[in-house]
Amino acid sequence: MNPSSFATDASRVIGHWYDGISSRQQDASLSIDPQGCVRIEVEGQTLLTCPLTALEISARLGNTPRALIFPEGGRFETRDNERIDQWLARWKPSPWAWVHHWESAWQYVLASVVLIGLLTWWVIVEGLPMAADKVAEVLPESVGEMLGEQSMQILDEYYFRPSRLTEAERQRVQTHFQRALDSFPELKLRVQFRDGGLIGANAFALPDGSIVFTDQIVALAAHDDELLAILAHEIGHVAENHSLRMVVRNSLLGFLLLAVTGDATISSDLLLAAPLFMLEMSHSRNYEASADDFALAWLRLNAVRPDHFTNLLARIEQSEACLPDLPAAKEENDEKEVDIKAELPYDLSCYQALARGEKVMQDEEVEGADSESESKSHKIWSYLSSHPQTEERLKRFRD
Amino acid sequence: MTTDPTQSVSNNPSFQPPRKNLEFKFHGKGFEYFRIWIVNILLSILTLGIYSAWAKVRNKQYFYGNTELDGASFTYDAKPLKILKGRMIALGFIAFLSFISTVNPFLGILVPLAFIPMTPFFIQRSLMFNARYSSYRNVRFGFTGNMKDSMKVFAGWPLVMIVGLVLIALLLGVLGLPEGVAGGVGFILYMIVLVPVMFYQFKHFVIDNSLYGTEKFVLRARLADFVVVFLQTFGMAFLILFLTMLGAQLLGSSAFGNLEILMQDEMSPEEAGLLLLPLVAVFMVAGLFIAVLPYAFYVSWMNNLVFNKSSLADFEFRASFTVLSYARMHFVNIVMTVLTLGLFTPFAKVRIARYKAEHTQVLARTSLDQFVARQEQEVGALGEAVGDFYDLDFGI
């Protein structure tokens, strides 16, 4: 073979030769003949010849240098990736060439982005809740009981005060509820009363079957059947195990985020928290809608008018005007924040007035305020609120 | 094949030629790596994780191959099948442990304890595996740290730390200092004495046991150097915390004061809240940069210390990370990664690699041609796989 016959561009690449014995770097050229036999030349001398098929050739990876490793351990490195690809296509087709093809073609890259995006979306929106619900199902009952007890302790410590309803009032409501409570013996339902303080008129279902009614919501009800309707909604939460499912979902999601963003520093958690919060809110909106459906079905079955539910719901929204002023209370108690609740006034008259159908107005509220801009900002905030827009819910009950 | 007898660098001590600065260069491009990264993820998902072993090698080789020193680039050539095998074994092991804990809850309690002596084993194996498959100019790196030392450093010293912490607590209790003061003193003692001792041990174990060819790396950093790094980092962190709180108080009181005035002007709390949002965003961005600063202090000072006090035969290393430039790079990385829902990750990795390369040098008296390769056996990938699972990462 005559070396000059290889001197054409297509059959020669230049690079470096490393013998594998020392770290010495030598300028070298590699040429190939039509039979696929390669020859290493350093300073005009032929070091080695060898068929291309006997070499181990590193996979193409971006524009990183390509290595051709000789059986004896020597290594030839070149940046001429294109030429090596041509040689391989002709003399030693690689079954892995498509990987680099995918990595260089924008169509595949775009498809990857879309596919991964869809998969991630599905995992978070469908897969994760599904898995969490399965986990929540198999968790022993004691977990729910523990969670319920703990939540009650926290609520009592920071928000609630002991109920100041008379024994007779409580007994009356309890008796009215008995029929509903008795129809779900397996849920271990217990009704409890508390002064809601800053929370105002509301009712809560805890995972252990406790259902808390605030004094304010009792005062706000014009008819005991209204409370019964709210009870049905809360039983819906307990029956469908919403709080436990929510807790498991959140911890799974947190775990997933940790696994994915493992190398993120603490500071990024702040920014991650926002979308997480939105997601939680949308989950809890679904739970509310589902508890509404549960309540509606039960009310129909027991011939309780569904508008009792909507009436009280509408009044709960109005009752925001009855909440005590926070800023004033806070300024007085700047030192000990926990004590805010102790300083709150206990006054149900505003709620009772609403129950009688009287209109209650907030001090700052001015008649004929720019109603358009107000409703707009309301819409934005309702997206963040855990309860679906009341109008939306009222509509479901009227249909 | 050449037969030149290669001369060991340490054989000519009398001759001292002028030093030459050799720069590291990083040639990787953000978008190029993005395409490799995204295809890696897709194929890993589609193959239910099997491809991840190949993905790992491609990722690593991309960064090694694009890092150039004195006209030659680095190579990472671990065999993906080996990594896959290691991962399977690790997975099987974890499955076995969780099976045990379901069968016998008492043994289940012991399972986490089993990881304490196993961690040093996995760290040592993964250091060995990584070094074995890293090379430069066709000469491999190596790691000679043994199990006994690994146990001492990664299980013994943490244990000493815990005991030390208890002793500090007891001592402060005996002195009868008020709770806040005792806690503060304890924390400072812990952070500027015990933690530096541990890092001193870690870094010496990793670097002093590393080889290039037949030559050993040497770390000359003393314990006092580590104490200084932590002292400086915590000093700066506290200073920043103090200034931030001062600034926030001033800024916050004026901003919220304005808000209160607005609220008195017939504004609903909702509208006031909307007004507050941009303010909150500004606070978050400023807060994030401030939170990044102590990290930048730590990374740049620690990195500079370790490189500037390391040498390999006649070669010395120089690192010149600066706190502000590092903080800026890291800050942009975090913000962009979050804003793009993670798609910026590969760009961030390329930015980090470029920063490292641009701020690291080798001081050379002789040519890099003279290192001699070792003859040695292969290393199993089990440690590497589990190390990967724990996401352990050691400098150098």
PDB file of N, CA and C in Angstrom, chain B residues 313-367:
ATOM      1  N   ALA B 313       2.586  16.107  42.204  1.00  0.00           N
ATOM      2  CA  ALA B 313       3.991  16.161  41.794  1.00  0.00           C
ATOM      3  C   ALA B 313       4.440  17.624  41.760  1.00  0.00           C
ATOM      4  N   ASP B 314       4.960  18.101  40.634  1.00  0.00           N
ATOM      5  CA  ASP B 314       5.442  19.477  40.555  1.00  0.00           C
ATOM      6  C   ASP B 314       4.342  20.460  40.182  1.00  0.00           C
ATOM      7  N   PHE B 315       3.135  19.987  40.094  1.00  0.00           N
ATOM      8  CA  PHE B 315       2.057  20.845  39.633  1.00  0.00           C
ATOM      9  C   PHE B 315       1.226  21.333  40.800  1.00  0.00           C
ATOM     10  N   GLU B 316       0.882  22.614  40.740  1.00  0.00           N
ATOM     11  CA  GLU B 316       0.036  23.163  41.789  1.00  0.00           C
ATOM     12  C   GLU B 316      -1.249  23.681  41.182  1.00  0.00           C
ATOM     13  N   PHE B 317      -2.251  23.809  42.016  1.00  0.00           N
ATOM     14  CA  PHE B 317      -3.547  24.268  41.521  1.00  0.00           C
ATOM     15  C   PHE B 317      -3.836  25.653  42.061  1.00  0.00           C
ATOM     16  N   ARG B 318      -4.550  26.417  41.265  1.00  0.00           N
ATOM     17  CA  ARG B 318      -4.982  27.735  41.708  1.00  0.00           C
ATOM     18  C   ARG B 318      -6.457  27.886  41.388  1.00  0.00           C
ATOM     19  N   ALA B 319      -7.244  28.275  42.406  1.00  0.00           N
ATOM     20  CA  ALA B 319      -8.650  28.577  42.147  1.00  0.00           C
ATOM     21  C   ALA B 319      -8.899  30.010  42.559  1.00  0.00           C
ATOM     22  N   SER B 320      -9.716  30.719  41.801  1.00  0.00           N
ATOM     23  CA  SER B 320      -9.963  32.133  42.101  1.00  0.00           C
ATOM     24  C   SER B 320     -11.453  32.447  42.036  1.00  0.00           C
ATOM     25  N   PHE B 321     -12.269  31.612  42.712  1.00  0.00           N
ATOM     26  CA  PHE B 321     -13.705  31.913  42.803  1.00  0.00           C
ATOM     27  C   PHE B 321     -13.845  33.228  43.567  1.00  0.00           C
ATOM     28  N   THR B 322     -14.746  34.098  43.116  1.00  0.00           N
ATOM     29  CA  THR B 322     -15.030  35.275  43.931  1.00  0.00           C
ATOM     30  C   THR B 322     -16.498  35.239  44.344  1.00  0.00           C
ATOM     31  N   VAL B 323     -16.752  35.698  45.560  1.00  0.00           N
ATOM     32  CA  VAL B 323     -18.071  35.519  46.147  1.00  0.00           C
ATOM     33  C   VAL B 323     -19.170  36.141  45.282  1.00  0.00           C
ATOM     34  N   LEU B 324     -18.974  37.389  44.870  1.00  0.00           N
ATOM     35  CA  LEU B 324     -20.050  38.076  44.147  1.00  0.00           C
ATOM     36  C   LEU B 324     -20.329  37.433  42.800  1.00  0.00           C
ATOM     37  N   SER B 325     -19.255  37.088  42.069  1.00  0.00           N
ATOM     38  CA  SER B 325     -19.477  36.500  40.745  1.00  0.00           C
ATOM     39  C   SER B 325     -20.135  35.138  40.887  1.00  0.00           C
ATOM     40  N   TYR B 326     -19.729  34.374  41.908  1.00  0.00           N
ATOM     41  CA  TYR B 326     -20.336  33.059  42.101  1.00  0.00           C
ATOM     42  C   TYR B 326     -21.799  33.199  42.514  1.00  0.00           C
ATOM     43  N   ALA B 327     -22.064  34.148  43.420  1.00  0.00           N
ATOM     44  CA  ALA B 327     -23.440  34.358  43.881  1.00  0.00           C
ATOM     45  C   ALA B 327     -24.328  34.772  42.714  1.00  0.00           C
ATOM     46  N   ARG B 328     -23.794  35.649  41.854  1.00  0.00           N
ATOM     47  CA  ARG B 328     -24.586  36.117  40.716  1.00  0.00           C
ATOM     48  C   ARG B 328     -24.932  34.955  39.795  1.00  0.00           C
ATOM     49  N   MET B 329     -23.927  34.116  39.486  1.00  0.00           N
ATOM     50  CA  MET B 329     -24.172  32.976  38.605  1.00  0.00           C
ATOM     51  C   MET B 329     -25.216  32.042  39.219  1.00  0.00           C
ATOM     52  N   HIS B 330     -25.045  31.744  40.513  1.00  0.00           N
ATOM     53  CA  HIS B 330     -25.936  30.804  41.183  1.00  0.00           C
ATOM     54  C   HIS B 330     -27.356  31.375  41.280  1.00  0.00           C
ATOM     55  N   PHE B 331     -27.440  32.657  41.541  1.00  0.00           N
ATOM     56  CA  PHE B 331     -28.730  33.323  41.656  1.00  0.00           C
ATOM     57  C   PHE B 331     -29.489  33.253  40.326  1.00  0.00           C
ATOM     58  N   VAL B 332     -28.816  33.600  39.246  1.00  0.00           N
ATOM     59  CA  VAL B 332     -29.462  33.533  37.921  1.00  0.00           C
ATOM     60  C   VAL B 332     -29.903  32.096  37.637  1.00  0.00           C
ATOM     61  N   ASN B 333     -29.047  31.132  37.988  1.00  0.00           N
ATOM     62  CA  ASN B 333     -29.401  29.729  37.767  1.00  0.00           C
ATOM     63  C   ASN B 333     -30.700  29.366  38.478  1.00  0.00           C
ATOM     64  N   ILE B 334     -30.813  29.741  39.756  1.00  0.00           N
ATOM     65  CA  ILE B 334     -32.005  29.364  40.528  1.00  0.00           C
ATOM     66  C   ILE B 334     -33.247  30.035  39.951  1.00  0.00           C
ATOM     67  N   VAL B 335     -33.157  31.352  39.723  1.00  0.00           N
ATOM     68  CA  VAL B 335     -34.325  32.085  39.236  1.00  0.00           C
ATOM     69  C   VAL B 335     -34.779  31.531  37.885  1.00  0.00           C
ATOM     70  N   MET B 336     -33.817  31.342  36.973  1.00  0.00           N
ATOM     71  CA  MET B 336     -34.184  30.862  35.645  1.00  0.00           C
ATOM     72  C   MET B 336     -34.734  29.437  35.700  1.00  0.00           C
ATOM     73  N   THR B 337     -34.149  28.599  36.557  1.00  0.00           N
ATOM     74  CA  THR B 337     -34.616  27.218  36.660  1.00  0.00           C
ATOM     75  C   THR B 337     -36.057  27.184  37.143  1.00  0.00           C
ATOM     76  N   VAL B 338     -36.374  28.022  38.107  1.00  0.00           N
ATOM     77  CA  VAL B 338     -37.738  28.039  38.622  1.00  0.00           C
ATOM     78  C   VAL B 338     -38.698  28.622  37.581  1.00  0.00           C
ATOM     79  N   LEU B 339     -38.292  29.735  36.957  1.00  0.00           N
ATOM     80  CA  LEU B 339     -39.169  30.375  35.979  1.00  0.00           C
ATOM     81  C   LEU B 339     -39.452  29.475  34.786  1.00  0.00           C
ATOM     82  N   THR B 340     -38.491  28.623  34.416  1.00  0.00           N
ATOM     83  CA  THR B 340     -38.699  27.745  33.256  1.00  0.00           C
ATOM     84  C   THR B 340     -39.160  26.359  33.682  1.00  0.00           C
ATOM     85  N   LEU B 341     -39.599  26.230  34.920  1.00  0.00           N
ATOM     86  CA  LEU B 341     -40.061  24.942  35.461  1.00  0.00           C
ATOM     87  C   LEU B 341     -39.009  23.843  35.293  1.00  0.00           C
ATOM     88  N   GLY B 342     -37.751  24.208  35.463  1.00  0.00           N
ATOM     89  CA  GLY B 342     -36.696  23.201  35.438  1.00  0.00           C
ATOM     90  C   GLY B 342     -35.983  23.054  34.108  1.00  0.00           C
ATOM     91  N   LEU B 343     -36.538  23.628  33.040  1.00  0.00           N
ATOM     92  CA  LEU B 343     -35.917  23.453  31.719  1.00  0.00           C
ATOM     93  C   LEU B 343     -34.559  24.146  31.625  1.00  0.00           C
ATOM     94  N   PHE B 344     -34.283  25.058  32.546  1.00  0.00           N
ATOM     95  CA  PHE B 344     -33.004  25.767  32.505  1.00  0.00           C
ATOM     96  C   PHE B 344     -31.878  24.925  33.119  1.00  0.00           C
ATOM     97  N   THR B 345     -32.257  23.823  33.814  1.00  0.00           N
ATOM     98  CA  THR B 345     -31.263  23.013  34.532  1.00  0.00           C
ATOM     99  C   THR B 345     -29.992  22.732  33.717  1.00  0.00           C
ATOM    100  N   PRO B 346     -30.103  22.215  32.468  1.00  0.00           N
ATOM    101  CA  PRO B 346     -28.869  21.941  31.726  1.00  0.00           C
ATOM    102  C   PRO B 346     -28.046  23.195  31.455  1.00  0.00           C
ATOM    103  N   PHE B 347     -28.715  24.316  31.192  1.00  0.00           N
ATOM    104  CA  PHE B 347     -27.976  25.565  30.978  1.00  0.00           C
ATOM    105  C   PHE B 347     -27.235  25.944  32.259  1.00  0.00           C
ATOM    106  N   ALA B 348     -27.911  25.742  33.397  1.00  0.00           N
ATOM    107  CA  ALA B 348     -27.304  26.064  34.684  1.00  0.00           C
ATOM    108  C   ALA B 348     -26.059  25.211  34.901  1.00  0.00           C
ATOM    109  N   LYS B 349     -26.148  23.921  34.560  1.00  0.00           N
ATOM    110  CA  LYS B 349     -25.001  23.037  34.763  1.00  0.00           C
ATOM    111  C   LYS B 349     -23.818  23.468  33.899  1.00  0.00           C
ATOM    112  N   VAL B 350     -24.126  23.874  32.663  1.00  0.00           N
ATOM    113  CA  VAL B 350     -23.066  24.336  31.769  1.00  0.00           C
ATOM    114  C   VAL B 350     -22.445  25.616  32.324  1.00  0.00           C
ATOM    115  N   ARG B 351     -23.293  26.508  32.857  1.00  0.00           N
ATOM    116  CA  ARG B 351     -22.771  27.756  33.428  1.00  0.00           C
ATOM    117  C   ARG B 351     -21.840  27.474  34.608  1.00  0.00           C
ATOM    118  N   ILE B 352     -22.236  26.510  35.447  1.00  0.00           N
ATOM    119  CA  ILE B 352     -21.389  26.168  36.599  1.00  0.00           C
ATOM    120  C   ILE B 352     -20.053  25.611  36.121  1.00  0.00           C
ATOM    121  N   ALA B 353     -20.118  24.679  35.148  1.00  0.00           N
ATOM    122  CA  ALA B 353     -18.882  24.054  34.654  1.00  0.00           C
ATOM    123  C   ALA B 353     -17.971  25.102  34.041  1.00  0.00           C
ATOM    124  N   ARG B 354     -18.556  26.059  33.296  1.00  0.00           N
ATOM    125  CA  ARG B 354     -17.739  27.089  32.674  1.00  0.00           C
ATOM    126  C   ARG B 354     -17.106  27.977  33.752  1.00  0.00           C
ATOM    127  N   TYR B 355     -17.912  28.296  34.791  1.00  0.00           N
ATOM    128  CA  TYR B 355     -17.380  29.126  35.874  1.00  0.00           C
ATOM    129  C   TYR B 355     -16.183  28.448  36.532  1.00  0.00           C
ATOM    130  N   LYS B 356     -16.366  27.140  36.832  1.00  0.00           N
ATOM    131  CA  LYS B 356     -15.282  26.398  37.484  1.00  0.00           C
ATOM    132  C   LYS B 356     -14.027  26.407  36.620  1.00  0.00           C
ATOM    133  N   ALA B 357     -14.210  26.129  35.325  1.00  0.00           N
ATOM    134  CA  ALA B 357     -13.048  26.067  34.431  1.00  0.00           C
ATOM    135  C   ALA B 357     -12.368  27.427  34.351  1.00  0.00           C
ATOM    136  N   GLU B 358     -13.154  28.474  34.217  1.00  0.00           N
ATOM    137  CA  GLU B 358     -12.573  29.809  34.053  1.00  0.00           C
ATOM    138  C   GLU B 358     -11.865  30.293  35.313  1.00  0.00           C
ATOM    139  N   HIS B 359     -12.191  29.692  36.463  1.00  0.00           N
ATOM    140  CA  HIS B 359     -11.592  30.159  37.707  1.00  0.00           C
ATOM    141  C   HIS B 359     -10.619  29.152  38.304  1.00  0.00           C
ATOM    142  N   THR B 360     -10.137  28.228  37.489  1.00  0.00           N
ATOM    143  CA  THR B 360      -9.176  27.247  37.991  1.00  0.00           C
ATOM    144  C   THR B 360      -7.976  27.171  37.039  1.00  0.00           C
ATOM    145  N   GLN B 361      -6.786  27.058  37.629  1.00  0.00           N
ATOM    146  CA  GLN B 361      -5.572  26.972  36.820  1.00  0.00           C
ATOM    147  C   GLN B 361      -4.639  25.915  37.387  1.00  0.00           C
ATOM    148  N   VAL B 362      -3.723  25.487  36.530  1.00  0.00           N
ATOM    149  CA  VAL B 362      -2.650  24.611  36.988  1.00  0.00           C
ATOM    150  C   VAL B 362      -1.338  25.362  36.792  1.00  0.00           C
ATOM    151  N   LEU B 363      -0.514  25.415  37.854  1.00  0.00           N
ATOM    152  CA  LEU B 363       0.807  26.017  37.732  1.00  0.00           C
ATOM    153  C   LEU B 363       1.797  24.902  37.429  1.00  0.00           C
ATOM    154  N   ALA B 364       2.434  25.005  36.269  1.00  0.00           N
ATOM    155  CA  ALA B 364       3.286  23.902  35.826  1.00  0.00           C
ATOM    156  C   ALA B 364       4.722  24.350  35.730  1.00  0.00           C
ATOM    157  N   ARG B 365       5.635  23.526  36.248  1.00  0.00           N
ATOM    158  CA  ARG B 365       7.062  23.780  36.071  1.00  0.00           C
ATOM    159  C   ARG B 365       7.603  22.928  34.939  1.00  0.00           C
ATOM    160  N   THR B 366       6.943  21.769  34.787  1.00  0.00           N
ATOM    161  CA  THR B 366       7.414  20.853  33.742  1.00  0.00           C
ATOM    162  C   THR B 366       6.256  20.544  32.808  1.00  0.00           C
ATOM    163  N   SER B 367       6.492  19.698  31.848  1.00  0.00           N
ATOM    164  CA  SER B 367       5.450  19.356  30.892  1.00  0.00           C
ATOM    165  C   SER B 367       4.518  18.314  31.503  1.00  0.00           C
TER     166      SER B 367
END
